[in-house]
Each structure stands twice: as structure tokens, then as C-alpha cells.
């Protein structure tokens, strides 16, 4: 899942980005409203965390313009309690949720997860594909009742695949949602991590739940083992 953080207080932005990355999210950070608007319009994010007081364009203006452009990415607005705006304004203008500063990382994470869950058509809290389950909140993965240990990045990749079962996902699509915008390395990293997941989820069971579609990408079978 890919999150855009628009926050000009570096201390807060850094803490958020660090925490979210450790939890397997891909995170892009901007410190300017206009840049935030541009990114949120140009790229597909799963959620946007938006501070109100930003240089060049306020968070209010960003969310208003996003909705006017029919971009419906869930937005979590960060408000200051003593600010000149209040939470009602944030929701009026099209934010989906708000948090007052100061907040703890755990609370932000819970709000972001809830937003992503609500983001589309009703999605189950625990993702299921046949005998494979993944709980995004606890990062717990189980296969045929057995607990499978995954790294943060493997969790991020598996969550993205499981939220798009039976869809062919291109390498660049996966890269964009699971790795950062600024990821400087080889896009073949996707292949490498698909390989890691297969080693844990397919190889021991001689199954083919993560399929390679030659020249197109990868597909996770929603019914599980094949
Ligand atoms: Ca600010």
C-alpha cells in the first residue's frame, strides 16, 4: 500500500515515514501543498496524510481541488487544535478523517489502515485467498493453518497481491504500490520478492498460487492453491 505524506514539519514527517516504512508501506513525503496536490493527482495512492498548514497551498485547498478533480483517494487530515480551522471544515471539504496534533504513531497507523479498508468496496479485515490468510493489522500470515513468517516488505507485497486477487498486476504497478516513488534500484526487485514469497507460500506445497503471466506481470489466485 502506498501512502503520500504532505507535512512540512520535518520531525513529524520523518517519524511518520519511518514508522510506515517499517510497517511495510511505500511512503512518499512532500513538504509543500502544491507538490502534494500534483503527486496525489498524478499517482495512485492508497491513502494521503495531509497537514493543514502547508506552504504554497493549504491542506484544505489541496483536498478541495483533489475532490474537484474527482480524485477520491482517502485523505487523513492533520489538524492543530488551536488552529484557525477546525475538524468540521476538514470533513466539509472532502477529507475522510482527521486527527488533532499531537498524535501518537500507533493512532495514525490505525486511522490510515481504517481509511484504506474503507477505501473501496467493502473489504474483509482479514484477507483470504483459499487456504491463505493475511491480517494487515497484525501482519500475520497463515497458510493451511500454519503461521508463515514474512518480512515487512514481503508483507507489503502480499497485502497488495491479496487486495487484487485474480488480477494481472504489472511489475511497474507493483513497484509503485509496494516500493517508494524514490526507489532508486532495479525494477527487477519485484521479481526477487515474488521469488521470496513463492519460496514460502508455494514451494513447500508444490502449488502455484502466485503465477507469472509472461510479459504482463503476476497474478495471485483468489481461490488459493492450484
Ligand atoms: Ca504544517
mmCIF file of C-alpha atoms and ligand atoms in Angstrom:
data_model
loop_
_atom_site.group_PDB
_atom_site.id
_atom_site.type_symbol
_atom_site.label_atom_id
_atom_site.label_comp_id
_atom_site.label_asym_id
_atom_site.label_seq_id
_atom_site.Cartn_x
_atom_site.Cartn_y
_atom_site.Cartn_z
ATOM 1 C CA UNK A 1 0.000 0.000 0.000
ATOM 2 C CA UNK A 2 1.339 3.367 -0.959
ATOM 3 C CA UNK A 3 0.846 6.469 1.167
ATOM 4 C CA UNK A 4 1.577 10.116 0.432
ATOM 5 C CA UNK A 5 2.531 12.222 3.447
ATOM 6 C CA UNK A 6 2.228 16.001 2.938
ATOM 7 C CA UNK A 7 3.690 17.624 6.037
ATOM 8 C CA UNK A 8 6.205 20.466 6.329
ATOM 9 C CA UNK A 9 7.242 19.753 9.910
ATOM 10 C CA UNK A 10 10.205 17.527 9.195
ATOM 11 C CA UNK A 11 10.232 15.903 12.602
ATOM 12 C CA UNK A 12 6.645 14.695 12.182
ATOM 13 C CA UNK A 13 7.074 13.764 8.518
ATOM 14 C CA UNK A 14 10.225 11.749 9.231
ATOM 15 C CA UNK A 15 8.664 9.902 12.154
ATOM 16 C CA UNK A 16 5.578 9.043 10.090
ATOM 17 C CA UNK A 17 7.598 7.897 7.085
ATOM 18 C CA UNK A 18 9.941 5.810 9.205
ATOM 19 C CA UNK A 19 7.087 4.114 11.042
ATOM 20 C CA UNK A 20 5.027 3.442 7.941
ATOM 21 C CA UNK A 21 8.013 2.032 6.044
ATOM 22 C CA UNK A 22 8.839 -0.266 8.942
ATOM 23 C CA UNK A 23 5.252 -1.478 8.718
ATOM 24 C CA UNK A 24 5.663 -2.351 5.046
ATOM 25 C CA UNK A 25 4.099 0.716 3.412
ATOM 26 C CA UNK A 26 5.627 2.559 0.481
ATOM 27 C CA UNK A 27 5.809 6.220 1.519
ATOM 28 C CA UNK A 28 6.372 9.431 -0.426
ATOM 29 C CA UNK A 29 6.876 12.632 1.558
ATOM 30 C CA UNK A 30 6.322 16.204 0.359
ATOM 31 C CA UNK A 31 6.587 19.402 2.406
ATOM 32 C CA UNK A 32 4.556 21.632 0.124
ATOM 33 C CA UNK A 33 0.839 21.829 -0.691
ATOM 34 C CA UNK A 34 1.132 22.337 -4.433
ATOM 35 C CA UNK A 35 3.529 19.427 -4.756
ATOM 36 C CA UNK A 36 1.208 17.294 -2.658
ATOM 37 C CA UNK A 37 -1.708 18.123 -4.928
ATOM 38 C CA UNK A 38 0.326 17.331 -8.013
ATOM 39 C CA UNK A 39 1.514 13.977 -6.671
ATOM 40 C CA UNK A 40 -1.880 12.926 -5.365
ATOM 41 C CA UNK A 41 -3.406 13.742 -8.767
ATOM 42 C CA UNK A 42 -0.644 12.202 -10.847
ATOM 43 C CA UNK A 43 -0.011 8.971 -8.937
ATOM 44 C CA UNK A 44 -2.294 6.315 -7.494
ATOM 45 C CA UNK A 45 -2.001 6.377 -3.716
ATOM 46 C CA UNK A 46 -3.944 4.170 -1.362
ATOM 47 C CA UNK A 47 -4.178 6.999 1.182
ATOM 48 C CA UNK A 48 -2.970 10.578 1.709
ATOM 49 C CA UNK A 49 -1.953 12.070 5.058
ATOM 50 C CA UNK A 50 -2.360 15.810 4.723
ATOM 51 C CA UNK A 51 -1.301 18.566 7.093
ATOM 52 C CA UNK A 52 -3.483 21.705 7.060
ATOM 53 C CA UNK A 53 -0.857 24.417 7.291
ATOM 54 C CA UNK A 54 1.425 23.831 4.318
ATOM 55 C CA UNK A 55 3.495 26.215 2.207
ATOM 56 C CA UNK A 56 2.050 27.348 -1.148
ATOM 57 C CA UNK A 57 -1.334 25.625 -0.772
ATOM 58 C CA UNK A 58 -3.175 24.743 2.435
ATOM 59 C CA UNK A 59 -4.308 21.194 3.129
ATOM 60 C CA UNK A 60 -7.884 22.433 2.816
ATOM 61 C CA UNK A 61 -7.219 23.738 -0.651
ATOM 62 C CA UNK A 62 -5.414 20.529 -1.627
ATOM 63 C CA UNK A 63 -8.323 18.301 -0.621
ATOM 64 C CA UNK A 64 -10.875 20.662 -2.207
ATOM 65 C CA UNK A 65 -9.018 20.604 -5.527
ATOM 66 C CA UNK A 66 -8.464 16.847 -5.376
ATOM 67 C CA UNK A 67 -12.179 16.205 -4.988
ATOM 68 C CA UNK A 68 -12.985 18.779 -7.660
ATOM 69 C CA UNK A 69 -10.690 16.793 -9.973
ATOM 70 C CA UNK A 70 -12.596 13.634 -8.970
ATOM 71 C CA UNK A 71 -9.654 12.059 -7.186
ATOM 72 C CA UNK A 72 -11.222 10.002 -4.393
ATOM 73 C CA UNK A 73 -8.111 8.726 -2.616
ATOM 74 C CA UNK A 74 -8.885 8.574 1.124
ATOM 75 C CA UNK A 75 -7.473 11.631 2.930
ATOM 76 C CA UNK A 76 -6.498 11.802 6.590
ATOM 77 C CA UNK A 77 -6.183 15.443 7.627
ATOM 78 C CA UNK A 78 -3.815 16.515 10.397
ATOM 79 C CA UNK A 79 -5.259 19.435 12.333
ATOM 80 C CA UNK A 80 -3.826 21.590 15.090
ATOM 81 C CA UNK A 81 -6.254 22.002 17.971
ATOM 82 C CA UNK A 82 -5.562 25.696 18.344
ATOM 83 C CA UNK A 83 -5.555 26.371 14.631
ATOM 84 C CA UNK A 84 -7.889 28.791 12.924
ATOM 85 C CA UNK A 85 -9.698 25.908 11.247
ATOM 86 C CA UNK A 86 -11.483 23.027 12.862
ATOM 87 C CA UNK A 87 -12.238 19.420 12.106
ATOM 88 C CA UNK A 88 -15.687 20.125 10.706
ATOM 89 C CA UNK A 89 -14.106 22.224 7.952
ATOM 90 C CA UNK A 90 -11.811 19.341 7.038
ATOM 91 C CA UNK A 91 -14.692 16.927 6.616
ATOM 92 C CA UNK A 92 -16.807 19.515 4.780
ATOM 93 C CA UNK A 93 -14.102 19.958 2.207
ATOM 94 C CA UNK A 94 -13.798 16.283 1.438
ATOM 95 C CA UNK A 95 -11.311 14.793 3.908
ATOM 96 C CA UNK A 96 -12.371 11.339 5.083
ATOM 97 C CA UNK A 97 -10.948 11.547 8.562
ATOM 98 C CA UNK A 98 -8.918 13.872 10.767
ATOM 99 C CA UNK A 99 -6.505 13.709 13.669
ATOM 100 C CA UNK A 100 -5.534 16.518 16.021
ATOM 101 C CA UNK A 101 -1.886 17.143 16.746
ATOM 102 C CA UNK A 102 -0.139 15.945 18.778
ATOM 103 C CA UNK A 103 -0.885 12.313 17.989
ATOM 104 C CA UNK A 104 0.898 9.032 18.509
ATOM 105 C CA UNK A 105 2.145 6.952 15.629
ATOM 106 C CA UNK A 106 0.016 3.993 16.679
ATOM 107 C CA UNK A 107 -3.124 6.108 16.374
ATOM 108 C CA UNK A 108 -2.140 7.481 12.943
ATOM 109 C CA UNK A 109 -1.445 3.957 11.724
ATOM 110 C CA UNK A 110 -4.850 2.738 12.939
ATOM 111 C CA UNK A 111 -6.576 5.637 11.142
ATOM 112 C CA UNK A 112 -4.651 5.012 7.912
ATOM 113 C CA UNK A 113 -5.493 1.313 7.984
ATOM 114 C CA UNK A 114 -9.163 2.071 8.601
ATOM 115 C CA UNK A 115 -9.182 4.521 5.675
ATOM 116 C CA UNK A 116 -7.560 2.041 3.306
ATOM 117 C CA UNK A 117 -10.037 -0.603 4.393
ATOM 118 C CA UNK A 118 -12.959 1.718 3.779
ATOM 119 C CA UNK A 119 -11.382 2.982 0.564
ATOM 120 C CA UNK A 120 -13.089 0.681 -1.874
ATOM 121 C CA UNK A 121 -15.983 -1.699 -1.850
ATOM 122 C CA UNK A 122 -16.367 -3.476 1.473
ATOM 123 C CA UNK A 123 -13.259 -5.492 2.125
ATOM 124 C CA UNK A 124 -12.790 -8.120 4.772
ATOM 125 C CA UNK A 125 -10.498 -7.177 7.634
ATOM 126 C CA UNK A 126 -8.526 -10.386 7.186
ATOM 127 C CA UNK A 127 -7.652 -11.033 3.552
ATOM 128 C CA UNK A 128 -8.377 -14.546 2.346
ATOM 129 C CA UNK A 129 -7.290 -16.407 -0.784
ATOM 130 C CA UNK A 130 -8.237 -20.063 -0.446
ATOM 131 C CA UNK A 131 -6.209 -21.535 2.416
ATOM 132 C CA UNK A 132 -4.006 -18.431 2.604
ATOM 133 C CA UNK A 133 -4.929 -15.632 5.048
ATOM 134 C CA UNK A 134 -3.240 -12.341 5.834
ATOM 135 C CA UNK A 135 -4.248 -9.902 8.525
ATOM 136 C CA UNK A 136 -2.956 -6.432 7.589
ATOM 137 C CA UNK A 137 -3.399 -5.132 11.121
ATOM 138 C CA UNK A 138 -1.228 -7.758 12.809
ATOM 139 C CA UNK A 139 0.866 -8.668 9.710
ATOM 140 C CA UNK A 140 0.052 -12.289 10.473
ATOM 141 C CA UNK A 141 0.086 -14.702 7.569
ATOM 142 C CA UNK A 142 -1.282 -18.223 7.784
ATOM 143 C CA UNK A 143 -1.264 -20.959 5.198
ATOM 144 C CA UNK A 144 -3.411 -24.036 5.701
ATOM 145 C CA UNK A 145 -3.478 -23.184 9.401
ATOM 146 C CA UNK A 146 0.298 -22.822 9.704
ATOM 147 C CA UNK A 147 1.844 -19.483 10.623
ATOM 148 C CA UNK A 148 4.236 -18.156 7.953
ATOM 149 C CA UNK A 149 6.890 -15.628 8.927
ATOM 150 C CA UNK A 150 7.276 -12.727 6.473
ATOM 151 C CA UNK A 151 9.498 -9.640 6.382
ATOM 152 C CA UNK A 152 7.912 -6.163 6.288
ATOM 153 C CA UNK A 153 8.449 -5.897 2.518
ATOM 154 C CA UNK A 154 7.092 -9.378 1.869
ATOM 155 C CA UNK A 155 4.026 -8.395 3.918
ATOM 156 C CA UNK A 156 3.592 -5.247 1.820
ATOM 157 C CA UNK A 157 3.824 -7.232 -1.396
ATOM 158 C CA UNK A 158 1.487 -9.979 -0.222
ATOM 159 C CA UNK A 159 -1.093 -7.461 1.011
ATOM 160 C CA UNK A 160 -1.097 -5.717 -2.363
ATOM 161 C CA UNK A 161 -1.475 -9.021 -4.243
ATOM 162 C CA UNK A 162 -4.250 -10.178 -1.919
ATOM 163 C CA UNK A 163 -6.163 -6.929 -2.315
ATOM 164 C CA UNK A 164 -6.184 -7.569 -6.072
ATOM 165 C CA UNK A 165 -6.888 -11.286 -6.358
ATOM 166 C CA UNK A 166 -7.053 -12.797 -9.853
ATOM 167 C CA UNK A 167 -5.863 -9.520 -11.396
ATOM 168 C CA UNK A 168 -2.740 -9.453 -13.512
ATOM 169 C CA UNK A 169 -0.501 -6.849 -11.876
ATOM 170 C CA UNK A 170 2.425 -5.476 -13.838
ATOM 171 C CA UNK A 171 5.870 -5.165 -12.341
ATOM 172 C CA UNK A 172 5.665 -1.369 -12.508
ATOM 173 C CA UNK A 173 2.238 -1.338 -10.833
ATOM 174 C CA UNK A 174 3.570 -3.494 -8.014
ATOM 175 C CA UNK A 175 6.703 -1.377 -7.755
ATOM 176 C CA UNK A 176 4.615 1.784 -7.487
ATOM 177 C CA UNK A 177 2.426 0.437 -4.701
ATOM 178 C CA UNK A 178 4.918 -1.509 -2.638
ATOM 179 C CA UNK A 179 8.151 0.440 -3.082
ATOM 180 C CA UNK A 180 8.746 4.177 -2.744
ATOM 181 C CA UNK A 181 8.476 6.654 -5.539
ATOM 182 C CA UNK A 182 12.134 7.372 -4.971
ATOM 183 C CA UNK A 183 13.217 3.762 -5.034
ATOM 184 C CA UNK A 184 16.439 4.096 -6.977
ATOM 185 C CA UNK A 185 17.145 0.455 -7.709
ATOM 186 C CA UNK A 186 16.362 -2.146 -10.305
ATOM 187 C CA UNK A 187 12.646 -2.820 -11.005
ATOM 188 C CA UNK A 188 13.587 -6.495 -11.059
ATOM 189 C CA UNK A 189 13.457 -6.260 -7.270
ATOM 190 C CA UNK A 190 9.758 -7.157 -7.749
ATOM 191 C CA UNK A 191 10.759 -10.463 -9.314
ATOM 192 C CA UNK A 192 13.161 -11.107 -6.462
ATOM 193 C CA UNK A 193 10.462 -10.562 -3.833
ATOM 194 C CA UNK A 194 7.879 -12.566 -5.756
ATOM 195 C CA UNK A 195 10.513 -15.317 -5.593
ATOM 196 C CA UNK A 196 10.805 -14.928 -1.803
ATOM 197 C CA UNK A 197 7.037 -15.198 -1.401
ATOM 198 C CA UNK A 198 6.874 -18.260 -3.624
ATOM 199 C CA UNK A 199 9.614 -19.919 -1.617
ATOM 200 C CA UNK A 200 7.465 -19.510 1.484
ATOM 201 C CA UNK A 201 3.966 -19.901 0.079
ATOM 202 C CA UNK A 202 4.225 -22.148 -2.964
ATOM 203 C CA UNK A 203 7.403 -24.216 -2.951
ATOM 204 C CA UNK A 204 6.664 -26.195 0.239
ATOM 205 C CA UNK A 205 3.194 -27.044 -1.069
ATOM 206 C CA UNK A 206 4.074 -27.618 -4.740
ATOM 207 C CA UNK A 207 1.381 -25.055 -5.510
ATOM 208 C CA UNK A 208 1.229 -22.201 -7.992
ATOM 209 C CA UNK A 209 -0.869 -19.582 -6.231
ATOM 210 C CA UNK A 210 1.377 -16.756 -7.452
ATOM 211 C CA UNK A 211 1.506 -17.123 -11.183
ATOM 212 C CA UNK A 212 3.809 -15.413 -13.672
ATOM 213 C CA UNK A 213 1.970 -14.105 -16.714
ATOM 214 C CA UNK A 214 4.700 -13.898 -19.296
ATOM 215 C CA UNK A 215 5.309 -10.325 -20.455
ATOM 216 C CA UNK A 216 2.409 -8.987 -18.352
ATOM 217 C CA UNK A 217 3.111 -9.495 -14.674
ATOM 218 C CA UNK A 218 1.881 -11.583 -11.782
ATOM 219 C CA UNK A 219 -1.427 -12.907 -10.576
ATOM 220 C CA UNK A 220 -2.415 -14.234 -7.191
ATOM 221 C CA UNK A 221 -5.153 -16.840 -7.433
ATOM 222 C CA UNK A 222 -8.044 -15.823 -5.235
ATOM 223 C CA UNK A 223 -9.099 -19.419 -4.756
ATOM 224 C CA UNK A 224 -5.659 -20.263 -3.380
ATOM 225 C CA UNK A 225 -3.676 -23.309 -4.302
ATOM 226 C CA UNK A 226 -3.504 -24.515 -7.883
HETATM 227 CA CA1 LIG B 1 2.418 22.450 8.833
#
